[in-house]
Amino acid sequence: MLRQLRVAPYDVVFLTWVKLKAGIAVKLQPHDRSFVCLANPRAVLESQLRHYSAVTCNSTISLSIKGLRYEFDVRGCVGNGDASLAQYSPRHCDGISVQDSDVALELA
């Protein structure tokens, strides 16, 4: 988390609580094409994404699979009540909650 926030230990961080919409769909782009060579990469990604409580657009998430670290850019996300992923615009949803949600995944 410190790496994602770009802070060092003992840095002061001010936080604001925000209620995110329940996630419906998320579009991820792997940094390394070797991820798609895994057996059933979509199922692997769905099971690993459950370790996250939320994702935000234009961020990078990191997943550890079979001892290897894979990085993914979040290219788009759709929350409950938003337009479809094809009509995604950053105005629609900056972040979604993926915890306790059935989120459809799309790989870019």
Tab-separated table of N, CA, C and O in Angstrom:
chain	number	residue	atom	x	y	z
A	1	MET	N	0.824	-1.185	0.000
A	1	MET	CA	0.000	0.000	0.000
A	1	MET	C	0.870	1.251	0.000
A	1	MET	O	0.526	2.231	-0.641
A	2	LEU	N	1.980	1.222	0.722
A	2	LEU	CA	2.857	2.395	0.739
A	2	LEU	C	3.362	2.724	-0.661
A	2	LEU	O	3.455	3.888	-1.038
A	3	ARG	N	3.671	1.677	-1.426
A	3	ARG	CA	4.161	1.900	-2.791
A	3	ARG	C	3.069	2.539	-3.642
A	3	ARG	O	3.335	3.453	-4.420
A	4	GLN	N	1.829	2.060	-3.512
A	4	GLN	CA	0.721	2.604	-4.299
A	4	GLN	C	0.462	4.066	-3.949
A	4	GLN	O	0.169	4.881	-4.810
A	5	LEU	N	0.566	4.422	-2.673
A	5	LEU	CA	0.350	5.801	-2.247
A	5	LEU	C	1.573	6.687	-2.457
A	5	LEU	O	1.509	7.898	-2.267
A	6	ARG	N	2.690	6.063	-2.787
A	6	ARG	CA	3.968	6.778	-2.985
A	6	ARG	C	4.383	7.545	-1.729
A	6	ARG	O	4.718	8.731	-1.786
A	7	VAL	N	4.307	6.857	-0.593
A	7	VAL	CA	4.726	7.441	0.673
A	7	VAL	C	5.764	6.532	1.324
A	7	VAL	O	5.879	5.354	1.000
A	8	ALA	N	6.508	7.097	2.237
A	8	ALA	CA	7.520	6.365	2.991
A	8	ALA	C	6.995	6.124	4.406
A	8	ALA	O	6.070	6.807	4.861
A	9	PRO	N	7.576	5.164	5.111
A	9	PRO	CA	7.158	4.966	6.500
A	9	PRO	C	7.287	6.270	7.296
A	9	PRO	O	8.219	7.043	7.100
A	10	TYR	N	6.323	6.520	8.150
A	10	TYR	CA	6.234	7.693	9.023
A	10	TYR	C	5.830	8.972	8.303
A	10	TYR	O	5.803	10.035	8.914
A	11	ASP	N	5.537	8.916	6.990
A	11	ASP	CA	4.968	10.080	6.317
A	11	ASP	C	3.554	10.319	6.856
A	11	ASP	O	2.850	9.381	7.218
A	12	VAL	N	3.131	11.564	6.876
A	12	VAL	CA	1.792	11.907	7.316
A	12	VAL	C	0.866	11.863	6.103
A	12	VAL	O	1.156	12.458	5.069
A	13	VAL	N	-0.250	11.156	6.248
A	13	VAL	CA	-1.202	11.003	5.160
A	13	VAL	C	-2.588	11.392	5.678
A	13	VAL	O	-3.014	10.933	6.733
A	14	PHE	N	-3.275	12.267	4.964
A	14	PHE	CA	-4.630	12.663	5.313
A	14	PHE	C	-5.597	11.887	4.423
A	14	PHE	O	-5.445	11.879	3.208
A	15	LEU	N	-6.569	11.242	5.032
A	15	LEU	CA	-7.511	10.396	4.309
A	15	LEU	C	-8.924	10.956	4.412
A	15	LEU	O	-9.287	11.592	5.396
A	16	THR	N	-9.712	10.668	3.402
A	16	THR	CA	-11.128	11.024	3.388
A	16	THR	C	-11.914	9.766	3.080
A	16	THR	O	-11.564	9.014	2.167
A	17	TRP	N	-12.986	9.531	3.838
A	17	TRP	CA	-13.823	8.364	3.620
A	17	TRP	C	-14.739	8.632	2.443
A	17	TRP	O	-15.386	9.676	2.364
A	18	VAL	N	-14.803	7.672	1.524
A	18	VAL	CA	-15.646	7.787	0.339
A	18	VAL	C	-16.408	6.475	0.173
A	18	VAL	O	-15.817	5.403	0.265
A	19	LYS	N	-17.699	6.559	-0.074
A	19	LYS	CA	-18.507	5.361	-0.336
A	19	LYS	C	-18.439	5.070	-1.819
A	19	LYS	O	-18.863	5.885	-2.648
A	20	LEU	N	-17.883	3.920	-2.172
A	20	LEU	CA	-17.761	3.528	-3.571
A	20	LEU	C	-18.967	2.715	-4.004
A	20	LEU	O	-19.580	2.012	-3.206
A	21	LYS	N	-19.274	2.793	-5.298
A	21	LYS	CA	-20.343	1.981	-5.857
A	21	LYS	C	-19.875	0.526	-5.945
A	21	LYS	O	-18.687	0.257	-6.122
A	22	ALA	N	-20.817	-0.393	-5.837
A	22	ALA	CA	-20.496	-1.808	-6.019
A	22	ALA	C	-20.057	-2.031	-7.463
A	22	ALA	O	-20.662	-1.498	-8.396
A	23	GLY	N	-19.003	-2.780	-7.648
A	23	GLY	CA	-18.459	-2.996	-8.976
A	23	GLY	C	-19.290	-3.942	-9.820
A	23	GLY	O	-19.824	-4.932	-9.330
A	24	ILE	N	-19.391	-3.618	-11.097
A	24	ILE	CA	-20.062	-4.477	-12.063
A	24	ILE	C	-19.041	-5.030	-13.051
A	24	ILE	O	-19.056	-6.200	-13.374
A	25	ALA	N	-18.137	-4.165	-13.523
A	25	ALA	CA	-17.154	-4.588	-14.518
A	25	ALA	C	-15.871	-3.803	-14.336
A	25	ALA	O	-15.891	-2.652	-13.899
A	26	VAL	N	-14.770	-4.444	-14.679
A	26	VAL	CA	-13.465	-3.790	-14.634
A	26	VAL	C	-12.651	-4.266	-15.830
A	26	VAL	O	-12.738	-5.425	-16.233
A	27	LYS	N	-11.916	-3.347	-16.438
A	27	LYS	CA	-11.070	-3.657	-17.594
A	27	LYS	C	-9.619	-3.532	-17.148
A	27	LYS	O	-9.196	-2.459	-16.693
A	28	LEU	N	-8.868	-4.621	-17.269
A	28	LEU	CA	-7.477	-4.660	-16.828
A	28	LEU	C	-6.559	-4.926	-18.011
A	28	LEU	O	-6.903	-5.699	-18.914
A	29	GLN	N	-5.394	-4.307	-17.986
A	29	GLN	CA	-4.381	-4.538	-19.011
A	29	GLN	C	-3.119	-5.043	-18.329
A	29	GLN	O	-2.514	-4.318	-17.526
A	30	PRO	N	-2.716	-6.298	-18.616
A	30	PRO	CA	-1.500	-6.827	-17.986
A	30	PRO	C	-0.253	-6.134	-18.536
A	30	PRO	O	-0.187	-5.789	-19.714
A	31	HIS	N	0.726	-5.921	-17.667
A	31	HIS	CA	1.997	-5.342	-18.107
A	31	HIS	C	2.801	-6.362	-18.903
A	31	HIS	O	3.576	-5.993	-19.782
A	32	ASP	N	2.630	-7.644	-18.567
A	32	ASP	CA	3.417	-8.710	-19.182
A	32	ASP	C	2.481	-9.683	-19.889
A	32	ASP	O	1.546	-10.192	-19.273
A	33	ARG	N	2.720	-9.956	-21.144
A	33	ARG	CA	1.851	-10.850	-21.914
A	33	ARG	C	1.960	-12.302	-21.454
A	33	ARG	O	1.153	-13.138	-21.833
A	34	SER	N	2.942	-12.637	-20.630
A	34	SER	CA	3.082	-14.012	-20.151
A	34	SER	C	1.903	-14.417	-19.273
A	34	SER	O	1.641	-15.608	-19.095
A	35	PHE	N	1.180	-13.450	-18.736
A	35	PHE	CA	0.025	-13.764	-17.904
A	35	PHE	C	-1.031	-14.519	-18.697
A	35	PHE	O	-1.653	-15.449	-18.192
A	36	VAL	N	-1.255	-14.141	-19.944
A	36	VAL	CA	-2.298	-14.793	-20.737
A	36	VAL	C	-1.915	-16.218	-21.109
A	36	VAL	O	-2.758	-16.982	-21.568
A	37	CYS	N	-0.666	-16.615	-20.897
A	37	CYS	CA	-0.218	-17.979	-21.166
A	37	CYS	C	-0.538	-18.932	-20.016
A	37	CYS	O	-0.391	-20.141	-20.156
A	38	LEU	N	-0.968	-18.386	-18.879
A	38	LEU	CA	-1.361	-19.243	-17.758
A	38	LEU	C	-2.593	-20.048	-18.126
A	38	LEU	O	-3.404	-19.622	-18.952
A	39	ALA	N	-2.744	-21.213	-17.489
A	39	ALA	CA	-3.942	-22.014	-17.706
A	39	ALA	C	-5.133	-21.276	-17.108
A	39	ALA	O	-5.141	-20.966	-15.922
A	40	ASN	N	-6.113	-20.952	-17.927
A	40	ASN	CA	-7.340	-20.257	-17.535
A	40	ASN	C	-7.034	-18.944	-16.807
A	40	ASN	O	-7.338	-18.793	-15.623
A	41	PRO	N	-6.439	-17.968	-17.480
A	41	PRO	CA	-6.040	-16.718	-16.829
A	41	PRO	C	-7.215	-15.926	-16.240
A	41	PRO	O	-7.068	-15.277	-15.216
A	42	ARG	N	-8.392	-16.019	-16.853
A	42	ARG	CA	-9.546	-15.267	-16.330
A	42	ARG	C	-9.950	-15.788	-14.952
A	42	ARG	O	-10.204	-15.020	-14.034
A	43	ALA	N	-9.995	-17.109	-14.779
A	43	ALA	CA	-10.359	-17.688	-13.480
A	43	ALA	C	-9.307	-17.360	-12.430
A	43	ALA	O	-9.637	-17.064	-11.280
A	44	VAL	N	-8.033	-17.389	-12.823
A	44	VAL	CA	-6.954	-17.040	-11.901
A	44	VAL	C	-7.095	-15.589	-11.468
A	44	VAL	O	-6.987	-15.264	-10.280
A	45	LEU	N	-7.368	-14.714	-12.412
A	45	LEU	CA	-7.513	-13.291	-12.110
A	45	LEU	C	-8.725	-13.036	-11.215
A	45	LEU	O	-8.646	-12.257	-10.268
A	46	GLU	N	-9.837	-13.694	-11.492
A	46	GLU	CA	-11.032	-13.519	-10.663
A	46	GLU	C	-10.778	-13.956	-9.227
A	46	GLU	O	-11.200	-13.289	-8.284
A	47	SER	N	-10.071	-15.055	-9.038
A	47	SER	CA	-9.808	-15.526	-7.676
A	47	SER	C	-8.824	-14.601	-6.953
A	47	SER	O	-8.963	-14.358	-5.750
A	48	GLN	N	-7.850	-14.050	-7.657
A	48	GLN	CA	-6.866	-13.175	-7.035
A	48	GLN	C	-7.426	-11.778	-6.758
A	48	GLN	O	-7.017	-11.122	-5.811
A	49	LEU	N	-8.363	-11.335	-7.578
A	49	LEU	CA	-8.940	-10.002	-7.403
A	49	LEU	C	-9.755	-9.907	-6.112
A	49	LEU	O	-9.955	-8.824	-5.583
A	50	ARG	N	-10.148	-11.035	-5.574
A	50	ARG	CA	-10.916	-11.039	-4.326
A	50	ARG	C	-10.095	-10.557	-3.133
A	50	ARG	O	-10.635	-10.273	-2.082
A	51	HIS	N	-8.785	-10.476	-3.289
A	51	HIS	CA	-7.928	-9.972	-2.219
A	51	HIS	C	-7.956	-8.452	-2.131
A	51	HIS	O	-7.382	-7.870	-1.218
A	52	TYR	N	-8.583	-7.811	-3.102
A	52	TYR	CA	-8.711	-6.350	-3.113
A	52	TYR	C	-10.108	-5.969	-2.655
A	52	TYR	O	-11.079	-6.653	-2.965
A	53	SER	N	-10.213	-4.868	-1.946
A	53	SER	CA	-11.537	-4.385	-1.560
A	53	SER	C	-12.060	-3.363	-2.561
A	53	SER	O	-13.266	-3.198	-2.713
A	54	ALA	N	-11.161	-2.677	-3.262
A	54	ALA	CA	-11.564	-1.659	-4.231
A	54	ALA	C	-10.476	-1.493	-5.284
A	54	ALA	O	-9.318	-1.814	-5.041
A	55	VAL	N	-10.865	-1.012	-6.443
A	55	VAL	CA	-9.905	-0.638	-7.490
A	55	VAL	C	-10.286	0.741	-8.006
A	55	VAL	O	-11.460	1.118	-8.005
A	56	THR	N	-9.289	1.487	-8.440
A	56	THR	CA	-9.526	2.811	-9.004
A	56	THR	C	-8.969	2.869	-10.415
A	56	THR	O	-7.962	2.239	-10.726
A	57	CYS	N	-9.637	3.615	-11.266
A	57	CYS	CA	-9.207	3.748	-12.654
A	57	CYS	C	-7.853	4.441	-12.733
A	57	CYS	O	-7.513	5.258	-11.887
A	58	ASN	N	-7.107	4.082	-13.748
A	58	ASN	CA	-5.781	4.640	-14.014
A	58	ASN	C	-4.787	4.329	-12.898
A	58	ASN	O	-3.842	5.078	-12.694
A	59	SER	N	-5.028	3.236	-12.168
A	59	SER	CA	-4.066	2.795	-11.160
A	59	SER	C	-3.491	1.455	-11.601
A	59	SER	O	-3.910	0.884	-12.610
A	60	THR	N	-2.522	0.959	-10.872
A	60	THR	CA	-1.902	-0.324	-11.152
A	60	THR	C	-2.082	-1.223	-9.939
A	60	THR	O	-1.829	-0.797	-8.815
A	61	ILE	N	-2.541	-2.445	-10.182
A	61	ILE	CA	-2.646	-3.415	-9.105
A	61	ILE	C	-1.626	-4.515	-9.348
A	61	ILE	O	-1.224	-4.767	-10.481
A	62	SER	N	-1.197	-5.140	-8.290
A	62	SER	CA	-0.171	-6.171	-8.358
A	62	SER	C	-0.725	-7.449	-7.746
A	62	SER	O	-1.261	-7.426	-6.637
A	63	LEU	N	-0.592	-8.559	-8.468
A	63	LEU	CA	-1.071	-9.843	-7.991
A	63	LEU	C	0.073	-10.846	-7.989
A	63	LEU	O	0.875	-10.887	-8.916
A	64	SER	N	0.136	-11.654	-6.955
A	64	SER	CA	1.141	-12.706	-6.858
A	64	SER	C	0.479	-14.037	-7.191
A	64	SER	O	-0.441	-14.474	-6.497
A	65	ILE	N	0.947	-14.659	-8.272
A	65	ILE	CA	0.367	-15.905	-8.749
A	65	ILE	C	1.484	-16.916	-8.937
A	65	ILE	O	2.414	-16.688	-9.713
A	66	LYS	N	1.405	-18.018	-8.190
A	66	LYS	CA	2.401	-19.092	-8.250
A	66	LYS	C	3.807	-18.552	-8.057
A	66	LYS	O	4.745	-18.929	-8.754
A	67	GLY	N	3.967	-17.631	-7.130
A	67	GLY	CA	5.277	-17.085	-6.807
A	67	GLY	C	5.774	-15.997	-7.735
A	67	GLY	O	6.845	-15.446	-7.526
A	68	LEU	N	5.032	-15.694	-8.769
A	68	LEU	CA	5.407	-14.626	-9.705
A	68	LEU	C	4.480	-13.431	-9.503
A	68	LEU	O	3.299	-13.586	-9.225
A	69	ARG	N	5.029	-12.243	-9.666
A	69	ARG	CA	4.243	-11.022	-9.497
A	69	ARG	C	3.852	-10.492	-10.877
A	69	ARG	O	4.683	-10.314	-11.758
A	70	TYR	N	2.545	-10.266	-11.028
A	70	TYR	CA	2.002	-9.716	-12.263
A	70	TYR	C	1.370	-8.363	-11.954
A	70	TYR	O	0.655	-8.214	-10.971
A	71	GLU	N	1.625	-7.390	-12.808
A	71	GLU	CA	1.077	-6.045	-12.637
A	71	GLU	C	0.025	-5.803	-13.725
A	71	GLU	O	0.187	-6.230	-14.869
A	72	PHE	N	-1.049	-5.115	-13.325
A	72	PHE	CA	-2.151	-4.813	-14.230
A	72	PHE	C	-2.533	-3.348	-14.095
A	72	PHE	O	-2.639	-2.837	-12.982
A	73	ASP	N	-2.750	-2.684	-15.220
A	73	ASP	CA	-3.289	-1.329	-15.212
A	73	ASP	C	-4.808	-1.428	-15.247
A	73	ASP	O	-5.363	-2.218	-16.020
A	74	VAL	N	-5.469	-0.653	-14.412
A	74	VAL	CA	-6.928	-0.602	-14.413
A	74	VAL	C	-7.324	0.441	-15.460
A	74	VAL	O	-7.122	1.634	-15.275
A	75	ARG	N	-7.854	-0.020	-16.586
A	75	ARG	CA	-8.182	0.849	-17.711
A	75	ARG	C	-9.603	1.396	-17.657
A	75	ARG	O	-9.911	2.395	-18.291
A	76	GLY	N	-10.476	0.731	-16.928
A	76	GLY	CA	-11.851	1.198	-16.830
A	76	GLY	C	-12.593	0.405	-15.768
A	76	GLY	O	-12.246	-0.730	-15.483
A	77	CYS	N	-13.574	1.032	-15.171
A	77	CYS	CA	-14.399	0.339	-14.183
A	77	CYS	C	-15.806	0.914	-14.223
A	77	CYS	O	-16.000	2.093	-14.471
A	78	VAL	N	-16.769	0.026	-14.000
A	78	VAL	CA	-18.172	0.408	-14.028
A	78	VAL	C	-18.788	-0.009	-12.707
A	78	VAL	O	-18.660	-1.152	-12.280
A	79	GLY	N	-19.439	0.949	-12.070
A	79	GLY	CA	-20.117	0.675	-10.819
A	79	GLY	C	-21.611	0.545	-11.022
A	79	GLY	O	-22.141	0.870	-12.092
A	80	ASN	N	-22.303	0.071	-10.027
A	80	ASN	CA	-23.750	-0.088	-10.073
A	80	ASN	C	-24.412	1.244	-10.421
A	80	ASN	O	-24.199	2.239	-9.754
A	81	GLY	N	-25.187	1.259	-11.497
A	81	GLY	CA	-25.870	2.484	-11.917
A	81	GLY	C	-25.130	3.253	-13.000
A	81	GLY	O	-25.632	4.241	-13.505
A	82	ASP	N	-23.926	2.813	-13.370
A	82	ASP	CA	-23.167	3.492	-14.425
A	82	ASP	C	-23.520	2.934	-15.800
A	82	ASP	O	-24.256	1.967	-15.929
A	83	ALA	N	-22.944	3.532	-16.816
A	83	ALA	CA	-23.135	3.066	-18.183
A	83	ALA	C	-22.345	1.780	-18.400
A	83	ALA	O	-21.628	1.320	-17.524
A	84	SER	N	-22.461	1.200	-19.575
A	84	SER	CA	-21.723	-0.020	-19.884
A	84	SER	C	-20.234	0.281	-20.004
A	84	SER	O	-19.826	1.432	-20.157
A	85	LEU	N	-19.421	-0.765	-19.955
A	85	LEU	CA	-17.971	-0.591	-20.035
A	85	LEU	C	-17.561	0.018	-21.371
A	85	LEU	O	-16.620	0.791	-21.440
A	86	ALA	N	-18.283	-0.305	-22.442
A	86	ALA	CA	-17.964	0.254	-23.762
A	86	ALA	C	-18.184	1.764	-23.788
A	86	ALA	O	-17.536	2.481	-24.538
A	87	GLN	N	-19.097	2.263	-22.948
A	87	GLN	CA	-19.389	3.695	-22.902
A	87	GLN	C	-18.657	4.366	-21.753
A	87	GLN	O	-18.988	5.468	-21.363
A	88	TYR	N	-17.647	3.700	-21.200
A	88	TYR	CA	-16.966	4.204	-20.005
A	88	TYR	C	-16.331	5.568	-20.244
A	88	TYR	O	-15.760	5.832	-21.287
A	89	SER	N	-16.466	6.417	-19.287
A	89	SER	CA	-15.811	7.719	-19.260
A	89	SER	C	-15.361	7.956	-17.831
A	89	SER	O	-16.049	7.553	-16.899
A	90	PRO	N	-14.203	8.577	-17.598
A	90	PRO	CA	-13.770	8.811	-16.218
A	90	PRO	C	-14.800	9.559	-15.379
A	90	PRO	O	-14.776	9.481	-14.172
A	91	ARG	N	-15.718	10.272	-15.998
A	91	ARG	CA	-16.764	10.955	-15.230
A	91	ARG	C	-17.718	9.959	-14.582
A	91	ARG	O	-18.318	10.248	-13.570
A	92	HIS	N	-17.864	8.801	-15.213
A	92	HIS	CA	-18.838	7.833	-14.708
A	92	HIS	C	-18.414	7.219	-13.379
A	92	HIS	O	-19.219	7.104	-12.471
A	93	CYS	N	-17.174	6.793	-13.257
A	93	CYS	CA	-16.784	6.068	-12.056
A	93	CYS	C	-15.257	6.070	-11.929
A	93	CYS	O	-14.572	5.538	-12.786
A	94	ASP	N	-14.761	6.685	-10.875
A	94	ASP	CA	-13.313	6.699	-10.660
A	94	ASP	C	-12.822	5.470	-9.921
A	94	ASP	O	-11.672	5.087	-10.041
A	95	GLY	N	-13.682	4.859	-9.152
A	95	GLY	CA	-13.312	3.675	-8.398
A	95	GLY	C	-14.544	2.868	-8.059
A	95	GLY	O	-15.656	3.390	-8.034
A	96	ILE	N	-14.338	1.572	-7.831
A	96	ILE	CA	-15.444	0.687	-7.482
A	96	ILE	C	-15.028	-0.224	-6.346
A	96	ILE	O	-13.847	-0.487	-6.137
A	97	SER	N	-16.024	-0.699	-5.642
A	97	SER	CA	-15.807	-1.698	-4.607
A	97	SER	C	-15.914	-3.074	-5.256
A	97	SER	O	-16.898	-3.359	-5.945
A	98	VAL	N	-14.905	-3.928	-5.088
A	98	VAL	CA	-14.949	-5.276	-5.643
A	98	VAL	C	-15.191	-6.312	-4.552
A	98	VAL	O	-15.352	-7.486	-4.839
A	99	GLN	N	-15.229	-5.849	-3.319
A	99	GLN	CA	-15.470	-6.747	-2.197
A	99	GLN	C	-16.950	-7.119	-2.170
A	99	GLN	O	-17.823	-6.261	-2.268
A	100	ASP	N	-17.234	-8.414	-2.083
A	100	ASP	CA	-18.614	-8.925	-2.058
A	100	ASP	C	-19.389	-8.507	-3.299
A	100	ASP	O	-20.591	-8.259	-3.233
A	101	SER	N	-18.712	-8.398	-4.437
A	101	SER	CA	-19.369	-8.044	-5.704
A	101	SER	C	-19.009	-9.083	-6.751
A	101	SER	O	-17.913	-9.633	-6.746
A	102	ASP	N	-19.926	-9.349	-7.654
A	102	ASP	CA	-19.657	-10.231	-8.783
A	102	ASP	C	-19.235	-9.346	-9.948
A	102	ASP	O	-20.072	-8.804	-10.667
A	103	VAL	N	-17.932	-9.162	-10.101
A	103	VAL	CA	-17.392	-8.222	-11.081
A	103	VAL	C	-16.990	-8.959	-12.359
A	103	VAL	O	-16.242	-9.936	-12.296
A	104	ALA	N	-17.481	-8.482	-13.498
A	104	ALA	CA	-17.084	-9.029	-14.789
A	104	ALA	C	-15.729	-8.456	-15.165
A	104	ALA	O	-15.503	-7.251	-15.038
A	105	LEU	N	-14.840	-9.322	-15.621
A	105	LEU	CA	-13.484	-8.885	-15.977
A	105	LEU	C	-13.315	-8.858	-17.482
A	105	LEU	O	-13.824	-9.723	-18.197
A	106	GLU	N	-12.598	-7.859	-17.941
A	106	GLU	CA	-12.235	-7.773	-19.344
A	106	GLU	C	-10.746	-7.486	-19.403
A	106	GLU	O	-10.255	-6.582	-18.734
A	107	LEU	N	-10.033	-8.258	-20.219
A	107	LEU	CA	-8.602	-8.036	-20.391
A	107	LEU	C	-8.372	-7.230	-21.646
A	107	LEU	O	-8.926	-7.539	-22.710
A	108	ALA	N	-7.568	-6.193	-21.541
A	108	ALA	CA	-7.283	-5.322	-22.690
A	108	ALA	C	-6.111	-5.882	-23.478
A	108	ALA	O	-5.255	-6.524	-22.979
